[in-house]
mmCIF file of C-alpha atoms in Angstrom:
data_model
loop_
_atom_site.group_PDB
_atom_site.id
_atom_site.type_symbol
_atom_site.label_atom_id
_atom_site.label_comp_id
_atom_site.label_asym_id
_atom_site.label_seq_id
_atom_site.Cartn_x
_atom_site.Cartn_y
_atom_site.Cartn_z
ATOM 1 C CA MET A 1 228.282 75.017 99.103
ATOM 2 C CA SER A 2 227.543 73.133 102.325
ATOM 3 C CA LYS A 3 228.141 69.415 102.212
ATOM 4 C CA ILE A 4 224.998 67.320 101.871
ATOM 5 C CA TYR A 5 224.781 64.043 103.791
ATOM 6 C CA ARG A 6 222.345 61.285 102.866
ATOM 7 C CA ILE A 7 220.661 59.767 105.930
ATOM 8 C CA GLY A 8 219.322 56.246 105.380
ATOM 9 C CA GLN A 9 216.828 54.538 107.658
ATOM 10 C CA ILE A 10 215.543 50.975 107.859
ATOM 11 C CA VAL A 11 212.088 51.302 109.408
ATOM 12 C CA PRO A 12 209.207 48.976 110.275
ATOM 13 C CA SER A 13 206.408 49.336 107.733
ATOM 14 C CA SER A 14 204.076 50.727 110.410
ATOM 15 C CA ASN A 15 206.607 53.217 111.785
ATOM 16 C CA THR A 16 205.604 56.845 111.246
ATOM 17 C CA THR A 17 207.849 58.528 113.819
ATOM 18 C CA MET A 18 211.524 58.098 112.945
ATOM 19 C CA GLU A 19 211.015 59.624 109.489
ATOM 20 C CA THR A 20 209.644 62.724 111.223
ATOM 21 C CA GLU A 21 211.703 63.019 114.430
ATOM 22 C CA ILE A 22 215.182 62.486 112.985
ATOM 23 C CA PRO A 23 214.584 65.000 110.160
ATOM 24 C CA SER A 24 213.162 67.453 112.721
ATOM 25 C CA ILE A 25 216.320 67.199 114.813
ATOM 26 C CA LEU A 26 218.621 67.607 111.841
ATOM 27 C CA ARG A 27 216.575 70.464 110.340
ATOM 28 C CA ALA A 28 216.981 72.298 113.651
ATOM 29 C CA ARG A 29 220.701 71.610 113.412
ATOM 30 C CA GLU A 30 220.771 73.069 109.883
ATOM 31 C CA ALA A 31 219.662 76.414 111.328
ATOM 32 C CA VAL A 32 222.917 76.685 113.295
ATOM 33 C CA GLU A 33 225.437 74.476 111.488
ATOM 34 C CA ALA A 34 226.674 74.343 107.892
ATOM 35 C CA GLU A 35 225.876 70.729 106.939
ATOM 36 C CA ARG A 36 222.697 69.759 105.101
ATOM 37 C CA PHE A 37 220.827 66.438 105.036
ATOM 38 C CA THR A 38 218.507 64.407 102.831
ATOM 39 C CA PHE A 39 216.491 61.437 104.063
ATOM 40 C CA HIS A 40 215.921 58.012 102.511
ATOM 41 C CA SER A 41 214.090 54.950 103.856
ATOM 42 C CA SER A 42 213.445 51.296 103.210
ATOM 43 C CA ARG A 43 210.709 49.396 105.057
ATOM 44 C CA MET A 44 210.351 46.007 106.778
ATOM 45 C CA ARG A 45 206.837 44.593 107.253
ATOM 46 C CA MET A 46 205.553 44.764 110.843
ATOM 47 C CA GLN A 47 202.154 45.657 112.315
ATOM 48 C CA HIS A 48 202.119 44.378 115.898
ATOM 49 C CA VAL A 49 204.968 44.587 118.362
ATOM 50 C CA THR A 50 205.268 40.907 119.235
ATOM 51 C CA LYS A 51 208.422 38.829 119.533
ATOM 52 C CA GLU A 52 207.343 36.681 116.556
ATOM 53 C CA GLU A 53 206.659 39.613 114.223
ATOM 54 C CA LEU A 54 209.853 41.337 115.306
ATOM 55 C CA ALA A 55 211.989 38.297 114.461
ATOM 56 C CA LYS A 56 210.338 37.955 111.045
ATOM 57 C CA MET A 57 210.846 41.654 110.388
ATOM 58 C CA ASP A 58 214.512 41.619 111.387
ATOM 59 C CA ALA A 59 215.205 38.942 108.780
ATOM 60 C CA ASP A 60 214.123 41.482 106.155
ATOM 61 C CA SER A 61 216.666 44.095 107.231
ATOM 62 C CA ASP A 62 219.379 42.777 104.889
ATOM 63 C CA ARG A 63 217.237 43.599 101.858
ATOM 64 C CA CYS A 64 216.689 47.108 103.197
ATOM 65 C CA ALA A 65 220.406 47.652 103.711
ATOM 66 C CA LEU A 66 221.072 46.635 100.107
ATOM 67 C CA GLU A 67 218.429 49.042 98.826
ATOM 68 C CA LEU A 68 219.786 51.965 100.834
ATOM 69 C CA ALA A 69 223.332 51.172 99.767
ATOM 70 C CA ASP A 70 222.141 51.569 96.179
ATOM 71 C CA ALA A 71 221.215 55.155 97.107
ATOM 72 C CA ARG A 72 224.783 55.640 98.423
ATOM 73 C CA VAL A 73 223.651 56.868 101.823
ATOM 74 C CA ASP A 74 226.379 58.223 104.106
ATOM 75 C CA VAL A 75 225.034 56.521 107.238
ATOM 76 C CA LEU A 76 222.361 53.922 107.785
ATOM 77 C CA GLY A 77 220.091 53.695 110.839
ATOM 78 C CA TYR A 78 218.153 50.602 111.861
ATOM 79 C CA ALA A 79 215.083 52.243 113.371
ATOM 80 C CA CYS A 80 213.544 49.582 115.593
ATOM 81 C CA LEU A 81 214.984 49.305 119.068
ATOM 82 C CA VAL A 82 212.938 46.390 120.396
ATOM 83 C CA ALA A 83 213.420 44.283 117.249
ATOM 84 C CA ILE A 84 217.142 44.261 117.912
ATOM 85 C CA MET A 85 216.762 43.721 121.642
ATOM 86 C CA SER A 86 214.356 40.814 121.145
ATOM 87 C CA MET A 87 216.986 38.928 119.146
ATOM 88 C CA GLY A 88 219.262 38.388 122.138
ATOM 89 C CA LEU A 89 221.593 40.266 124.472
ATOM 90 C CA GLY A 90 224.237 42.289 122.639
ATOM 91 C CA TYR A 91 222.614 41.611 119.253
ATOM 92 C CA HIS A 92 223.028 45.222 118.082
ATOM 93 C CA LYS A 93 226.737 44.596 117.509
ATOM 94 C CA LYS A 94 226.021 41.597 115.268
ATOM 95 C CA SER A 95 223.307 43.454 113.372
ATOM 96 C CA GLU A 96 225.472 46.522 112.739
ATOM 97 C CA GLU A 97 228.346 44.377 111.471
ATOM 98 C CA ARG A 98 226.109 42.263 109.228
ATOM 99 C CA LEU A 99 224.210 45.188 107.708
ATOM 100 C CA HIS A 100 227.432 47.094 107.083
ATOM 101 C CA GLY A 101 228.581 44.008 105.212
ATOM 102 C CA ARG A 102 225.487 44.195 103.015
ATOM 103 C CA THR A 103 226.289 47.820 102.104
ATOM 104 C CA VAL A 104 229.831 46.791 101.180
ATOM 105 C CA GLU A 105 228.480 43.996 98.977
ATOM 106 C CA ALA A 106 226.215 46.490 97.217
ATOM 107 C CA GLY A 107 229.131 48.808 96.461
ATOM 108 C CA GLY A 108 227.916 51.571 98.774
ATOM 109 C CA PRO A 109 229.684 50.989 102.096
ATOM 110 C CA ALA A 110 228.106 52.933 104.941
ATOM 111 C CA PRO A 111 228.421 52.858 108.721
ATOM 112 C CA VAL A 112 225.388 51.379 110.469
ATOM 113 C CA VAL A 113 223.691 52.616 113.631
ATOM 114 C CA THR A 114 221.005 50.598 115.412
ATOM 115 C CA SER A 115 218.621 52.429 117.706
ATOM 116 C CA ALA A 116 219.246 49.757 120.338
ATOM 117 C CA GLY A 117 222.998 50.277 120.249
ATOM 118 C CA ALA A 118 222.581 54.049 120.029
ATOM 119 C CA LEU A 119 220.480 54.181 123.188
ATOM 120 C CA VAL A 120 223.092 52.211 125.104
ATOM 121 C CA ASP A 121 225.974 54.230 123.655
ATOM 122 C CA GLY A 122 224.166 57.515 124.297
ATOM 123 C CA LEU A 123 223.603 56.627 127.939
ATOM 124 C CA LYS A 124 227.256 55.650 128.286
ATOM 125 C CA ALA A 125 228.346 58.895 126.609
ATOM 126 C CA ILE A 126 226.652 60.988 129.298
ATOM 127 C CA GLY A 127 228.008 58.705 132.022
ATOM 128 C CA ALA A 128 224.631 57.326 133.097
ATOM 129 C CA LYS A 129 224.903 54.261 135.317
ATOM 130 C CA LYS A 130 221.323 54.247 136.629
ATOM 131 C CA VAL A 131 218.259 55.207 134.579
ATOM 132 C CA ALA A 132 214.470 55.244 134.525
ATOM 133 C CA ILE A 133 212.639 54.490 131.280
ATOM 134 C CA LEU A 134 209.247 54.980 129.646
ATOM 135 C CA THR A 135 208.034 52.559 126.971
ATOM 136 C CA PRO A 136 204.780 51.987 125.048
ATOM 137 C CA TYR A 137 205.294 48.200 125.158
ATOM 138 C CA MET A 138 203.482 45.404 126.902
ATOM 139 C CA LYS A 139 205.247 44.632 130.172
ATOM 140 C CA PRO A 140 207.099 41.487 128.947
ATOM 141 C CA LEU A 141 208.715 43.488 126.125
ATOM 142 C CA THR A 142 209.598 46.299 128.517
ATOM 143 C CA GLN A 143 211.325 43.729 130.724
ATOM 144 C CA LEU A 144 213.236 42.547 127.660
ATOM 145 C CA VAL A 145 214.435 46.140 127.123
ATOM 146 C CA VAL A 146 215.382 46.438 130.790
ATOM 147 C CA ASP A 147 217.368 43.197 130.641
ATOM 148 C CA TYR A 148 219.152 44.328 127.474
ATOM 149 C CA ILE A 149 220.166 47.696 128.926
ATOM 150 C CA GLU A 150 221.297 46.114 132.184
ATOM 151 C CA HIS A 151 223.386 43.560 130.256
ATOM 152 C CA GLU A 152 225.273 46.573 128.890
ATOM 153 C CA GLY A 153 226.137 47.685 132.418
ATOM 154 C CA ILE A 154 223.416 50.285 133.034
ATOM 155 C CA GLU A 155 220.956 49.677 135.868
ATOM 156 C CA VAL A 156 217.264 50.395 135.229
ATOM 157 C CA LEU A 157 215.791 51.515 138.556
ATOM 158 C CA ASP A 158 212.234 52.119 137.336
ATOM 159 C CA SER A 159 210.125 51.699 134.211
ATOM 160 C CA ILE A 160 206.621 52.458 132.979
ATOM 161 C CA SER A 161 204.885 50.384 130.290
ATOM 162 C CA LEU A 162 201.972 52.017 128.452
ATOM 163 C CA GLU A 163 200.963 48.594 127.052
ATOM 164 C CA VAL A 164 200.041 49.570 123.493
ATOM 165 C CA SER A 165 200.718 46.601 121.198
ATOM 166 C CA ASN A 166 199.486 48.020 117.895
ATOM 167 C CA ASN A 167 202.480 49.813 116.380
ATOM 168 C CA LEU A 168 200.389 52.243 114.344
ATOM 169 C CA GLU A 169 198.553 53.297 117.508
ATOM 170 C CA VAL A 170 201.895 53.861 119.244
ATOM 171 C CA GLY A 171 202.790 56.372 116.542
ATOM 172 C CA LEU A 172 199.570 58.289 117.236
ATOM 173 C CA LEU A 173 200.364 58.892 120.908
ATOM 174 C CA ASN A 174 200.651 62.527 121.965
ATOM 175 C CA PRO A 175 204.314 63.656 121.670
ATOM 176 C CA LEU A 176 203.839 65.765 124.812
ATOM 177 C CA ALA A 177 202.409 62.877 126.851
ATOM 178 C CA PRO A 178 205.859 61.799 128.128
ATOM 179 C CA VAL A 179 206.029 65.068 130.079
ATOM 180 C CA GLU A 180 203.263 63.759 132.351
ATOM 181 C CA HIS A 181 204.121 60.054 132.190
ATOM 182 C CA THR A 182 207.696 60.622 133.354
ATOM 183 C CA LYS A 183 206.452 62.443 136.456
ATOM 184 C CA LYS A 184 205.338 59.003 137.688
ATOM 185 C CA LEU A 185 208.820 57.501 137.358
ATOM 186 C CA ASN A 186 210.934 57.108 140.468
ATOM 187 C CA THR A 187 213.955 59.209 139.540
ATOM 188 C CA ALA A 188 215.400 59.770 143.018
ATOM 189 C CA ASN A 189 218.673 57.950 142.359
ATOM 190 C CA VAL A 190 218.950 57.916 138.567
ATOM 191 C CA ASP A 191 221.458 59.676 136.326
ATOM 192 C CA ALA A 192 219.183 60.034 133.291
ATOM 193 C CA ILE A 193 215.628 59.521 132.023
ATOM 194 C CA VAL A 194 214.758 57.745 128.792
ATOM 195 C CA ALA A 195 211.541 59.498 127.750
ATOM 196 C CA SER A 196 210.871 57.032 124.940
ATOM 197 C CA ALA A 197 212.654 53.683 124.763
ATOM 198 C CA CYS A 198 210.889 53.100 121.443
ATOM 199 C CA VAL A 199 211.505 54.613 118.034
ATOM 200 C CA GLN A 200 207.764 54.729 117.267
ATOM 201 C CA MET A 201 206.549 56.505 120.413
ATOM 202 C CA PRO A 202 206.656 60.258 119.749
ATOM 203 C CA SER A 203 208.495 62.241 122.415
ATOM 204 C CA LEU A 204 210.644 64.853 120.712
ATOM 205 C CA ALA A 205 208.522 67.785 121.919
ATOM 206 C CA SER A 206 208.894 66.505 125.490
ATOM 207 C CA ILE A 207 212.645 66.007 125.775
ATOM 208 C CA GLN A 208 213.773 69.505 126.741
ATOM 209 C CA GLN A 209 210.722 70.111 128.952
ATOM 210 C CA ILE A 210 211.401 66.966 130.984
ATOM 211 C CA GLU A 211 215.115 67.755 131.240
ATOM 212 C CA ASP A 212 214.435 71.290 132.412
ATOM 213 C CA ARG A 213 212.019 70.003 135.075
ATOM 214 C CA ALA A 214 214.052 67.004 136.226
ATOM 215 C CA GLY A 215 217.447 68.707 136.183
ATOM 216 C CA MET A 216 219.156 65.688 134.620
ATOM 217 C CA PRO A 217 219.862 64.415 131.092
ATOM 218 C CA VAL A 218 216.818 63.188 129.185
ATOM 219 C CA LEU A 219 217.024 61.313 125.919
ATOM 220 C CA SER A 220 214.973 59.119 123.619
ATOM 221 C CA SER A 221 215.610 56.485 120.994
ATOM 222 C CA SER A 222 215.432 59.070 118.203
ATOM 223 C CA VAL A 223 217.722 61.534 119.995
ATOM 224 C CA ALA A 224 220.268 58.773 120.664
ATOM 225 C CA THR A 225 220.068 57.502 117.073
ATOM 226 C CA THR A 226 220.663 60.990 115.706
ATOM 227 C CA TYR A 227 223.575 61.463 118.094
ATOM 228 C CA MET A 228 225.248 58.268 116.895
ATOM 229 C CA MET A 229 224.604 59.110 113.239
ATOM 230 C CA LEU A 230 226.397 62.424 113.724
ATOM 231 C CA LYS A 231 229.253 60.624 115.497
ATOM 232 C CA LYS A 232 229.595 58.141 112.618
ATOM 233 C CA LEU A 233 229.652 61.030 110.135
ATOM 234 C CA GLY A 234 232.340 62.817 112.159
ATOM 235 C CA LEU A 235 230.109 65.851 112.701
ATOM 236 C CA LYS A 236 229.473 68.040 115.738
ATOM 237 C CA THR A 237 226.864 66.330 117.918
ATOM 238 C CA TYR A 238 224.759 69.429 118.313
ATOM 239 C CA ALA A 239 221.113 70.203 117.695
ATOM 240 C CA PRO A 240 219.466 72.875 119.849
ATOM 241 C CA GLY A 241 216.482 72.061 122.030
ATOM 242 C CA PHE A 242 216.736 68.281 122.310
ATOM 243 C CA GLY A 243 218.511 67.663 125.591
ATOM 244 C CA SER A 244 222.032 67.208 126.885
ATOM 245 C CA LEU A 245 223.088 64.415 124.550
ATOM 246 C CA LEU A 246 222.785 66.764 121.558
ATOM 247 C CA SER A 247 224.371 69.730 123.312
ATOM 248 C CA GLY A 248 227.658 69.187 121.441
ATOM 249 C CA LYS A 249 229.387 68.296 124.720
ATOM 250 C CA TYR A 250 229.550 64.540 124.084
#
């Protein structure tokens, strides 16, 4: 029998995307690789993407880690990129260490991936030093994301903010819309495009289309999170149809 891995996710209560995109990626992987996956979530309350709500939500992540540890998940993903980034530069390292500690306390130790850390690590894995990004956020939050990424040594040469503050509405955006939105980015001197720097903004159907058009690596928060989950599990980082990062090369 193929080994079954339990994928845990800590998600904002209004998030409807990460519990669909990550399973979609891994189901595609199941068609070509032996491993199988089940999916398990715990939720933190958040309706509007504001700095205040994000901070309040992040404080609830410890409870979620304990709950998922009780399910003995094999890896745990913190599925809110901007919540981590709004807590201060480099905060993903502190969050991953703290939440791993909660799983140890609960008797179900599991490695922890944050979407914020995964995006940075995914960009570094492909060797990207200059990027252009698309976000659904209001412009001040997009700037926060830009500052966070640049603090990690990656220059953001251009960004587009769709300025949708209601998180539920973000999840209802057309997953193919990034194909058109990213055409407006200045990509002349970039090494990669981030088609969705937000775990709630659907983009999975756009990733390969944008990469094929642009001729450079294209990734998203969900693609990067899946990549890092596979790395933490010691599995081949391959899932067909979702861009260079999941080509198995990195």
